[in-house]
CSV table of C-alpha atoms in Angstrom, one decimal:
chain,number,residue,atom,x,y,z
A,1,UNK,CA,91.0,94.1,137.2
A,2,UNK,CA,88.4,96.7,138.1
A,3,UNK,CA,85.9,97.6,135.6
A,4,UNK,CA,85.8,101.6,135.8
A,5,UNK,CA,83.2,102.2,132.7
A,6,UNK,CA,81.5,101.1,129.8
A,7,UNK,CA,83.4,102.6,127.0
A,8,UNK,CA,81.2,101.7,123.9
A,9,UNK,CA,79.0,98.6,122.8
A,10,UNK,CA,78.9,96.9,119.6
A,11,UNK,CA,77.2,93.8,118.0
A,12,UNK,CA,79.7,91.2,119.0
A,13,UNK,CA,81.0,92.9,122.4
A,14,UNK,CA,81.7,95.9,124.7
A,15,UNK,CA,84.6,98.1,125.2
A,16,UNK,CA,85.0,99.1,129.0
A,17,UNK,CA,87.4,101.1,130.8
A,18,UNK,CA,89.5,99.1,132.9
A,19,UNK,CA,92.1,99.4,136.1
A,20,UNK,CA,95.0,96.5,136.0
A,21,UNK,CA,96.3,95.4,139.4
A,22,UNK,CA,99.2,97.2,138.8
A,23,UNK,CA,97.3,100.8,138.6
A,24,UNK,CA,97.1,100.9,134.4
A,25,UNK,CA,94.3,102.0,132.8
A,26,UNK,CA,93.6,100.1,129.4
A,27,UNK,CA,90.6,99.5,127.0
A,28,UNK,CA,89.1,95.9,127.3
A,29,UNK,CA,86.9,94.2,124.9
A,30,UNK,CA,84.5,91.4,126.0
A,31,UNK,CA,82.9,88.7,123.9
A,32,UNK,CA,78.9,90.0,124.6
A,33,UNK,CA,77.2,89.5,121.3
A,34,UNK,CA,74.0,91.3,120.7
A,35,UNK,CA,70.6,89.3,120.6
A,36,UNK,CA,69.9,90.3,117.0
A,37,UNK,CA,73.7,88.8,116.2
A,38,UNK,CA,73.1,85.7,118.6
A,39,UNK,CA,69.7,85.0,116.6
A,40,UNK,CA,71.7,85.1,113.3
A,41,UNK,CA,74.7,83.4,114.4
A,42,UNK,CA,75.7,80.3,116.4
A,43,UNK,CA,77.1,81.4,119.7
A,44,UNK,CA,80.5,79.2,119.0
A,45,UNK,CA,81.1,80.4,115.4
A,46,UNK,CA,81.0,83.9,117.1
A,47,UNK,CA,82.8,82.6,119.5
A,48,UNK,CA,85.2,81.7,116.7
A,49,UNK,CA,85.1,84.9,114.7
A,50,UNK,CA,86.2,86.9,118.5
A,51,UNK,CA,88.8,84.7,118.4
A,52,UNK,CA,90.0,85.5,114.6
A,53,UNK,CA,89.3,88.9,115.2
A,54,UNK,CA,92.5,88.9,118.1
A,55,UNK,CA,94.5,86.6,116.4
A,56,UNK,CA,94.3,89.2,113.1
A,57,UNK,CA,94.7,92.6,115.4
A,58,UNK,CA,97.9,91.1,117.1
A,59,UNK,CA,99.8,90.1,113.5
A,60,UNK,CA,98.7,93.8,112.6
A,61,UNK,CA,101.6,96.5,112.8
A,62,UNK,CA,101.2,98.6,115.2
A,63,UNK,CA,102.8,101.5,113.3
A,64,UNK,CA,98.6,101.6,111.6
A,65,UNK,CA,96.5,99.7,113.9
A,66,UNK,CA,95.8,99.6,117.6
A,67,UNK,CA,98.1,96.6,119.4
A,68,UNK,CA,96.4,93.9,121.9
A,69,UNK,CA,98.1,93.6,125.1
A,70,UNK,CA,96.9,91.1,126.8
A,71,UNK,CA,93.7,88.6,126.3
A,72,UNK,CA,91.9,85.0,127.2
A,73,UNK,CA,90.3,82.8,124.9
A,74,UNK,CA,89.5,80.1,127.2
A,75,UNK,CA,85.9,79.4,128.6
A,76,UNK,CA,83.3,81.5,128.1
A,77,UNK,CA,85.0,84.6,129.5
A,78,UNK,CA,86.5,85.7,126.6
A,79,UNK,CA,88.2,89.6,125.9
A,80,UNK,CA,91.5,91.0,125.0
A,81,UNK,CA,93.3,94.4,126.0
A,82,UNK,CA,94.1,97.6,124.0
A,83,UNK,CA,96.2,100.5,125.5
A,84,UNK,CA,92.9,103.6,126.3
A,85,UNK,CA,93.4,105.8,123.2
A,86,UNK,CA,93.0,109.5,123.6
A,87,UNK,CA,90.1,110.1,121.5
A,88,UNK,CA,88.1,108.7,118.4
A,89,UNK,CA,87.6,110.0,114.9
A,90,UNK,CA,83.9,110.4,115.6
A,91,UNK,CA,85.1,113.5,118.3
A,92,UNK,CA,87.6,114.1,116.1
A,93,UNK,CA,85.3,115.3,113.1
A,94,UNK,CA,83.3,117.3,115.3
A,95,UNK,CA,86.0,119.4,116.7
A,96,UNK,CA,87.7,119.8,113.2
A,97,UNK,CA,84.3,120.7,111.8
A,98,UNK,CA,84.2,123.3,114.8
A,99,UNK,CA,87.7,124.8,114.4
A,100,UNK,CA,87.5,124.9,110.7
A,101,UNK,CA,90.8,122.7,110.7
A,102,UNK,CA,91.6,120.5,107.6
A,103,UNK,CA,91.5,117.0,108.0
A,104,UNK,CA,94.4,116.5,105.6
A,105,UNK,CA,96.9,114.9,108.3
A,106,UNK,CA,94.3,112.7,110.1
A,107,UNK,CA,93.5,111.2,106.8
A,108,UNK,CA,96.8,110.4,105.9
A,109,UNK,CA,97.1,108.3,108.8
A,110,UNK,CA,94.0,106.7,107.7
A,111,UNK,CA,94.5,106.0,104.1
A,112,UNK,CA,98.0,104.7,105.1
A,113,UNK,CA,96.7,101.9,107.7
A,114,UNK,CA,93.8,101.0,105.0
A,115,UNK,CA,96.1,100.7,102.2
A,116,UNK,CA,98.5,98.4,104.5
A,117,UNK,CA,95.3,96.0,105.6
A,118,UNK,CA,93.9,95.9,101.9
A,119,UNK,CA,98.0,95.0,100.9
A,120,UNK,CA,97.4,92.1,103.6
A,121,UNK,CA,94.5,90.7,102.1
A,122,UNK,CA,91.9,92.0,104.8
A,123,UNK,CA,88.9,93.9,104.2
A,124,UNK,CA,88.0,95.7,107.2
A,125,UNK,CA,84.1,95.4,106.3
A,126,UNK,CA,82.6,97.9,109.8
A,127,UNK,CA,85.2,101.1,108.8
A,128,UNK,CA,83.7,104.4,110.6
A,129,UNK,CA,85.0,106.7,112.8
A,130,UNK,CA,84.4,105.7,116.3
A,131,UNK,CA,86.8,102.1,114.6
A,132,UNK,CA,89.3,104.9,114.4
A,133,UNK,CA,91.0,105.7,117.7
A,134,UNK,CA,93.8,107.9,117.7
A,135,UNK,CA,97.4,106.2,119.4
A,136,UNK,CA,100.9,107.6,119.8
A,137,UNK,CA,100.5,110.5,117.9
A,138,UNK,CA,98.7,108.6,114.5
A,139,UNK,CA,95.4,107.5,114.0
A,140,UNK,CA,95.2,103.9,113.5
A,141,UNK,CA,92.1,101.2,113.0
A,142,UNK,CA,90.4,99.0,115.6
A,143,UNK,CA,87.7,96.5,115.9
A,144,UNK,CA,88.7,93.7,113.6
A,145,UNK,CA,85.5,91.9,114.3
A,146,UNK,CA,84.8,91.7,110.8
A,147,UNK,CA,87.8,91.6,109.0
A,148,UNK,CA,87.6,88.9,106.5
A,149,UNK,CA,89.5,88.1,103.0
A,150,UNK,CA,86.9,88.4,100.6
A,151,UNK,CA,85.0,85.0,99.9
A,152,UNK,CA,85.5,83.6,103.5
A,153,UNK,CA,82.8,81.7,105.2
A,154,UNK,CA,81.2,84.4,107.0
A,155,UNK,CA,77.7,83.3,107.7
A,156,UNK,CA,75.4,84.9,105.2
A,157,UNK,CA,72.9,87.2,107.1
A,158,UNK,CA,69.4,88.8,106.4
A,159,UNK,CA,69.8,91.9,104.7
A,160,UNK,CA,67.4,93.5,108.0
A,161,UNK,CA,70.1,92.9,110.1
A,162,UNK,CA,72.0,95.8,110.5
A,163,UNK,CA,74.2,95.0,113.6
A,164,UNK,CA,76.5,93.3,111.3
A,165,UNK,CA,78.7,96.5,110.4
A,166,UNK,CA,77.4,100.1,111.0
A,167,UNK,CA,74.9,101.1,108.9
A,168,UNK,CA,75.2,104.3,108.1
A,169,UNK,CA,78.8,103.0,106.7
A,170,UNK,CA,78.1,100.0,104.7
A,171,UNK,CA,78.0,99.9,100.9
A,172,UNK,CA,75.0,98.7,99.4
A,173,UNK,CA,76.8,95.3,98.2
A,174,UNK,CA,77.0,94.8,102.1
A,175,UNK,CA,73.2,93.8,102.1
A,176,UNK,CA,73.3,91.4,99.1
A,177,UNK,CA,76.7,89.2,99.8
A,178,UNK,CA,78.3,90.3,103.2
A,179,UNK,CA,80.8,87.8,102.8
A,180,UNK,CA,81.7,88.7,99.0
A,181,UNK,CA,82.5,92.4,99.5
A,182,UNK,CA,85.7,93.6,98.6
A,183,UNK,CA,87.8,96.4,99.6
A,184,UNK,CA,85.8,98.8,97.8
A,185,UNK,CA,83.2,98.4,100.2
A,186,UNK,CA,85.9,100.2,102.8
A,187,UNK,CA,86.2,102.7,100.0
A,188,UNK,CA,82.2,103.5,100.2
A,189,UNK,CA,82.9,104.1,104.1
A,190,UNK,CA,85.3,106.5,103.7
A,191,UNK,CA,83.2,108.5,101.1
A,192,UNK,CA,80.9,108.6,104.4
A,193,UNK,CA,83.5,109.2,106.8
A,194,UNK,CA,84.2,112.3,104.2
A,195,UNK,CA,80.3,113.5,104.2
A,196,UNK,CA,80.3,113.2,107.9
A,197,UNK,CA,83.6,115.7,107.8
A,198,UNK,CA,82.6,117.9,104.8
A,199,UNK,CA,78.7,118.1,105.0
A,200,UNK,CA,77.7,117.1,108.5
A,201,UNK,CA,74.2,116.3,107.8
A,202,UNK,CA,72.7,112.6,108.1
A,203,UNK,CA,72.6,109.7,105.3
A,204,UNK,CA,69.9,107.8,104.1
A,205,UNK,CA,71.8,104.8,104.2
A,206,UNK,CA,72.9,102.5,101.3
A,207,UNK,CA,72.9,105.3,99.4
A,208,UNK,CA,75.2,107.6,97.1
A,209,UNK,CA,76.1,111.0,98.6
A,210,UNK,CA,77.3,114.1,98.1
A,211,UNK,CA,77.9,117.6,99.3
A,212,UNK,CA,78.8,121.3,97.7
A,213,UNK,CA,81.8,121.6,96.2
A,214,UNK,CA,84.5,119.7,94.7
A,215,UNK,CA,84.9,117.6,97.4
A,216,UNK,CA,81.3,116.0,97.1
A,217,UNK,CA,82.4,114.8,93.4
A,218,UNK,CA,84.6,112.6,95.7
A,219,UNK,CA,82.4,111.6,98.0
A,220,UNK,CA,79.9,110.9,94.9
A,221,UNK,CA,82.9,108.5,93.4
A,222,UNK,CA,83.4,107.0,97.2
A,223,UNK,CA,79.8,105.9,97.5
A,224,UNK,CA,78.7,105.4,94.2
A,225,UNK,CA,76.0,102.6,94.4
A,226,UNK,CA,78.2,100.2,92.1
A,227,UNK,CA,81.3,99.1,93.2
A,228,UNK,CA,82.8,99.0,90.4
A,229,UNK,CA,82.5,102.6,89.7
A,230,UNK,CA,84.0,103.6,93.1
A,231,UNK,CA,88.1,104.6,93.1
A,232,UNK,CA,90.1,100.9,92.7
A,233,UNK,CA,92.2,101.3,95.5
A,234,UNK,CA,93.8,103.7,98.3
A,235,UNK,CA,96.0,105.2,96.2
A,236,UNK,CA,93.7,106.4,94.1
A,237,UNK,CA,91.3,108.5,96.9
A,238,UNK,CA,94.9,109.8,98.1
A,239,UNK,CA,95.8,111.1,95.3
A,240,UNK,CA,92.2,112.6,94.7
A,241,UNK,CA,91.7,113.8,98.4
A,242,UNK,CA,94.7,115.4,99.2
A,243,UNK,CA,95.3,117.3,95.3
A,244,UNK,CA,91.8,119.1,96.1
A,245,UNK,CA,93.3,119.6,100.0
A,246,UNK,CA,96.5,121.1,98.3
A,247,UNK,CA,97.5,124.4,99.3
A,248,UNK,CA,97.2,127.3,96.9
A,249,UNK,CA,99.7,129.1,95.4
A,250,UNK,CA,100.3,132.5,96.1
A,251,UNK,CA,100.7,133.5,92.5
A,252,UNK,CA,98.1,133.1,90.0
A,253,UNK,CA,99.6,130.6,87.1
A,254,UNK,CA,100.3,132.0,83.7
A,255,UNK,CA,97.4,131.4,80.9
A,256,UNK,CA,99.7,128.7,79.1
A,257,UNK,CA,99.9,127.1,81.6
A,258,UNK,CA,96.7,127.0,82.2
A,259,UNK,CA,95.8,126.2,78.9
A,260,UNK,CA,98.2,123.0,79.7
A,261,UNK,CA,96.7,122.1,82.7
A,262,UNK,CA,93.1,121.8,80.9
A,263,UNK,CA,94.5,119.8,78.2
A,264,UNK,CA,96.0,117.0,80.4
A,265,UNK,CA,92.2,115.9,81.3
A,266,UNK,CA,91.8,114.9,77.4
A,267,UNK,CA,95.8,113.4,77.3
A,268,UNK,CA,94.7,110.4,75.5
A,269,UNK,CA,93.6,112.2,72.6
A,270,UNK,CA,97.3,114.0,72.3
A,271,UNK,CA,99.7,113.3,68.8
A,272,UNK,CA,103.2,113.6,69.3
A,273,UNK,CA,103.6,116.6,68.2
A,274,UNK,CA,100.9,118.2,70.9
A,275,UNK,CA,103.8,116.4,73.4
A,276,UNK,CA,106.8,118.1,72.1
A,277,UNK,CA,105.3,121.0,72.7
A,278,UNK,CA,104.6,120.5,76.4
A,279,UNK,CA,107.6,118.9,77.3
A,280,UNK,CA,109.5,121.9,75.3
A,281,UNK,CA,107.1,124.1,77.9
A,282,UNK,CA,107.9,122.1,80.7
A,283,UNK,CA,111.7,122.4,80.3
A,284,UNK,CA,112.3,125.5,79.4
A,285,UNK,CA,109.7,128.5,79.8
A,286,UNK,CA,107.7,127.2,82.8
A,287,UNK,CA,107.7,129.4,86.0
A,288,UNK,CA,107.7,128.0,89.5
A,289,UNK,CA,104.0,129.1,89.3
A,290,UNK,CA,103.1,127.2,86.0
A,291,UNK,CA,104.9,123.5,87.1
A,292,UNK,CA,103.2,123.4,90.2
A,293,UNK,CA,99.9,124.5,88.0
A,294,UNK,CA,100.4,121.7,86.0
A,295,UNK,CA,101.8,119.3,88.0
A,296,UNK,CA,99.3,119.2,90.8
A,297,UNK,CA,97.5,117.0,89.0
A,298,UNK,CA,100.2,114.9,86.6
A,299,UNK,CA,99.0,111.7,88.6
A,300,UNK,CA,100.0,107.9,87.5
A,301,UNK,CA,97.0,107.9,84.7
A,302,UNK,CA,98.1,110.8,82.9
A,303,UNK,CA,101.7,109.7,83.2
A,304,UNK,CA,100.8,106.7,81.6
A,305,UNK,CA,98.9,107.9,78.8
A,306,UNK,CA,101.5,110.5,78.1
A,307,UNK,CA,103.9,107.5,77.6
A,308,UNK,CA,101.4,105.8,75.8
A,309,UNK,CA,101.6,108.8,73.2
A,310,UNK,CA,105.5,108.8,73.2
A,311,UNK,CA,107.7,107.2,75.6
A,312,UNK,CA,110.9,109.4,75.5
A,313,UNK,CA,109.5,112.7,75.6
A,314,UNK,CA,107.4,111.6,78.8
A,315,UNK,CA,110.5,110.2,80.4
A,316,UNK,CA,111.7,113.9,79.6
A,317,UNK,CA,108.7,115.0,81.9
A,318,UNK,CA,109.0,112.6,84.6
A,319,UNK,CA,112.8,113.6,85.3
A,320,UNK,CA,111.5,117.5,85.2
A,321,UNK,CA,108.5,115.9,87.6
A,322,UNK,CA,111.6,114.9,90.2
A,323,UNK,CA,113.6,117.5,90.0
A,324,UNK,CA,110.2,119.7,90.5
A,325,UNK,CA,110.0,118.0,94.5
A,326,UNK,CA,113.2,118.7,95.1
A,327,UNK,CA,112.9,122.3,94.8
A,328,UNK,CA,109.9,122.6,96.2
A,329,UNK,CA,107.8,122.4,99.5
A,330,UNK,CA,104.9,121.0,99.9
A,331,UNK,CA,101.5,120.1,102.1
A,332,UNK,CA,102.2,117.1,104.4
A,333,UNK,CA,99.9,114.9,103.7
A,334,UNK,CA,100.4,115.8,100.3
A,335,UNK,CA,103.9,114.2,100.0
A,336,UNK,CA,102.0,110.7,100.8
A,337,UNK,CA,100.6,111.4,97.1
A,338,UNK,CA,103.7,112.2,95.5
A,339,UNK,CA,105.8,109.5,96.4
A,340,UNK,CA,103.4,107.3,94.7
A,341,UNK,CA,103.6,109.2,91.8
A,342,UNK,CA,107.5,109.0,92.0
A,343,UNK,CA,107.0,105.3,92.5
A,344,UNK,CA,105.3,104.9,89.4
A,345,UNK,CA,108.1,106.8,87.6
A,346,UNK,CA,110.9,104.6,89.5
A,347,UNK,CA,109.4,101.5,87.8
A,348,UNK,CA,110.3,102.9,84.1
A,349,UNK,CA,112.7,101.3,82.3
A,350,UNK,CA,114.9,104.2,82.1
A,351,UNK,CA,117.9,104.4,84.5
A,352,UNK,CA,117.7,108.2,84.8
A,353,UNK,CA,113.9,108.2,85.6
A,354,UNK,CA,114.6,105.7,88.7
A,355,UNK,CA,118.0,107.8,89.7
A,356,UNK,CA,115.6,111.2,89.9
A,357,UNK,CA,112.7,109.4,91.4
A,358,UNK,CA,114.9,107.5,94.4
A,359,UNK,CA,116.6,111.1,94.9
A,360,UNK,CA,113.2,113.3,94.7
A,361,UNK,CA,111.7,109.7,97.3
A,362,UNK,CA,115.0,110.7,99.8
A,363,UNK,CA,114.9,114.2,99.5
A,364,UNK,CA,111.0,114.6,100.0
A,365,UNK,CA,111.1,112.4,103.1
A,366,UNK,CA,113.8,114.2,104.5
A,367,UNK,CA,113.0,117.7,104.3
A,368,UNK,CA,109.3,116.7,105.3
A,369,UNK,CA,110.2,114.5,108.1
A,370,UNK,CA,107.6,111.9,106.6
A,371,UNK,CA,107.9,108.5,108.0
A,372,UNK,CA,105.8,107.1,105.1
A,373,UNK,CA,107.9,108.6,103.0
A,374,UNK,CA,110.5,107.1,103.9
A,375,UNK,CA,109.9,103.2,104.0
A,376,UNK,CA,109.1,103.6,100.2
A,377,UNK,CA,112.3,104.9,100.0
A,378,UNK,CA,114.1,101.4,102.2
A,379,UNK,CA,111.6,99.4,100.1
A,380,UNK,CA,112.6,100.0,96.7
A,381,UNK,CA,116.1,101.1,97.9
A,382,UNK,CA,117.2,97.4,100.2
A,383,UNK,CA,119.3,94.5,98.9
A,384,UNK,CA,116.6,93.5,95.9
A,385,UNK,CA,117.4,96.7,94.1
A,386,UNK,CA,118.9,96.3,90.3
A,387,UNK,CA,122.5,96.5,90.7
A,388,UNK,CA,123.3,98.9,87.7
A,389,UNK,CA,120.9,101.0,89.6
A,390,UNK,CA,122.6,101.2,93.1
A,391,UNK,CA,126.1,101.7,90.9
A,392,UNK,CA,124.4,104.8,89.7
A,393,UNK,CA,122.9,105.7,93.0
A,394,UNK,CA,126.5,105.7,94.7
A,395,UNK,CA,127.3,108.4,92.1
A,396,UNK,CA,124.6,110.4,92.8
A,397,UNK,CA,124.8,110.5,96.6
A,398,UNK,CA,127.8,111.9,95.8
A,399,UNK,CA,127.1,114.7,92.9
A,400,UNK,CA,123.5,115.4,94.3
A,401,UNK,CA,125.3,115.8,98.1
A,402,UNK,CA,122.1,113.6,99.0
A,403,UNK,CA,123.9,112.1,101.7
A,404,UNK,CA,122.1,113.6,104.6
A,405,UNK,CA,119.1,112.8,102.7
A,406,UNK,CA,119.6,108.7,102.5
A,407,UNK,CA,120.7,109.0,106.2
A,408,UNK,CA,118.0,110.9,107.7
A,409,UNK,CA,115.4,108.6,106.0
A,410,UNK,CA,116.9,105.8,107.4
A,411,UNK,CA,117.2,106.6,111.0
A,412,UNK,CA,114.0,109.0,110.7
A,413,UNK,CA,111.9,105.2,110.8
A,414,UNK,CA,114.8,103.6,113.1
A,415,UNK,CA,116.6,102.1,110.8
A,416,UNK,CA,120.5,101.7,110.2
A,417,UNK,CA,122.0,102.2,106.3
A,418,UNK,CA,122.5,98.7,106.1
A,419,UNK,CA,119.3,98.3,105.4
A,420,UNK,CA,120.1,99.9,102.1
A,421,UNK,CA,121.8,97.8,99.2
A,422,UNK,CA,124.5,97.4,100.1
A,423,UNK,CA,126.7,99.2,97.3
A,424,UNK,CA,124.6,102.3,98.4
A,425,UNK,CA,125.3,101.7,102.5
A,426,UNK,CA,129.5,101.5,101.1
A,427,UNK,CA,128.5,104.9,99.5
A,428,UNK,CA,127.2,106.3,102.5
A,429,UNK,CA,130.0,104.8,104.5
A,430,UNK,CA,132.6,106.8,102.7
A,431,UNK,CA,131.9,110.3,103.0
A,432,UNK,CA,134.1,111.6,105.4
């Protein structure tokens, strides 16, 4: 192969630019440690680590991370292959910041491959934005060189040396017990990846930011010096993100509702009675307007607490919360949100909560075309699902006419409707 340019250079390695003898162009990294990281390591346990870094990149799906082609990890020649992505998030931020264009898309691919590598077990542990190279269409995550499951044997390093992860990017904990952090140090990185989006001014590193706005609350949350302190997962800086992202409405919400909206931060202090009332407001004098006022921000804690208070009137408000999606249309990146918020009503214990939440799931990845979307939807929908529940689900594919919905969710993600239980694939199967 002939080496066309020198891409990048990390700690453990460089990236260069490379010809195949068949005329491709594709990304190489080689095994070319640092002298700070060859002082602090062995040379054969990073030898090793180069090693666990391809092994973890290739059993990665490629749907959210960047596949390996083509490597050797014999001798002392050691590198693997990538396909040559487009562009970085580092030049994406830049240009966005430029333009004046949201970054509500870009993170949704981003958030989605994080949430799938901390659902493996991996903390990525060097998340920034040139790590984030932009593939097929979706941004996905590179670099595994220090990926770990938390409590591995990492070698513990000096707290001086800061070639082990970027430091403008590394929570504070990084410093103290490198091999001990959890995912919430990948949480701090992306309250920096934010403040390099929203405020564009350097970091003193280790450190809590911020910026104007309600965004820098975020980013304050994100990088807040304790861990524990910071959101305690993915889901959780979605659903925070992309509900201050969220588009407007064109018409201003009536004071009620309001008035409702305000109330919902202090749910847990709520009597029944105070719940009656809003689910009475909810079901019957609410305008378009005044449910999208109030349920912009009806996330999983709220929905809990208002079950907490009573259970059947908030089942009342979680079937209103479905049927709410359908009619509407929303942001996105926003739908990402949603579905987990329809997720957490499909695990009720109420058959009619987990009818309107598997509809809303089908008909919001539909009409949205969102491929995330719509693996919740074959997750929760495939052979494991309760059978009373698919009985009822063969019924409503038929009195919702959510056919088209099921169908298009399934092939939208390459799928057949067998991969549907199977009483809802005979369901699908019989409309003429």
């Amino acid at each position: 192969m002939r080496i066309i340019r020198i891409i990048d250079r990390g700690g453990f390695g460089r990236v260069e630019e490379v010809e195949l003898a068949n005329g491709v162009i594709v990304a190489r990294k080689v095994f070319d440690p640092s002298p700070d990281i060859l002082r602090a390591c062995p040379l054969e346990k990073l030898k090793g680590r180069f090693k666990r870094e391809i092994r973890v990149q290739s059993a990665l799906p490629h749907d959210f991370f960047i596949p390996i082609l083509n490597f050797n990890l014999q001798g002392e020649d050691l590198w693997y292959s990538m396909p040559l992505c487009e562009r970085n998030y580092q030049t994406q931020i830049a240009e966005d910041r430029t333009n004046n264009v949201s970054p509500k898309e870009s993170f949704a691919d981003i958030l989605n491959a994080l949430e799938e590598l901390h659902s493996c077990g991996f903390v990525h542990r060097d998340l920034n934005p040139r790590n984030i190279l932009f593939h097929e269409g979706k941004w996905k995550l590179s670099d595994f060189g220090l990926v770990s499951p938390p409590g591995d044997e990492t070698t513990t390093l000096t707290s001086t040396l800061a070639a082990w992860g970027t430091q403008f990017y590394c929570a504070p904990e990084q410093l103290q017990d490198f091999k001990g952090v959890n995912h919430l140090a990948d949480i701090y990185a992306l309250g920096c990846i934010l403040h390099d989006f929203f405020a564009g001014t350097t970091r003193v590193p280790y450190s809590q930011h911020t910026t104007e706005g309600p965004i820098g609350l975020l980013i304050e949350k994100c990088t807040d010096v304790r861990p524990e302190r910071r959101p305690k997962n993915i889901s959780a800086v979605r659903a925070a993100l992309f509900t201050l992202l969220a588009e407007p409405m064109d018409f201003p919400p009536s004071i009620e509702s309001s008035e409702w909206a305000t109330n919902l931060e202090n749910v847990g202090d709520w009597t029944v009675l105070q719940l009656h009332d809003f689910a009475k407001f909810i079901t019957t004098s609410a305008t378009t307007e005044d449910l999208w006022n109030v349920f912009i921000s009806l996330d999983e804690e709220i929905l809990q607490a208002l079950i907490d208070v009573d259970l059947g009137y908030a089942e009342t408000i979680a079937i209103e919360y479905c049927e709410w999606i359908v009619r509407s249309v929303f942001d996105f990146a926003f739908c990402d949100v949603l579905v987990h918020r329809l997720l957490f009503i499909f695990r009720l214990d109420s058959l009619d909560c987990k009818a309107k939440s598997i509809l809303a799931i089908a008909h919001l990845g539909k009409t949205h075309h969102r491929w995330y979307v719509m693996r919740q939807l074959m997750k929760i929908c495939d052979s494991n699902l309760d059978i009373n529940v698919a009985k009822r689900m063969a019924i409503e594919i038929q009195v919702s006419d959510a056919y088209w919905d099921f169908i298009d969710s399934g092939t939208g993600i390459q799928l057949k409707i067998d991969n549907f239980h199977p009483i809802i694939t005979s369901a699908l199967r019989e409309r003429p």
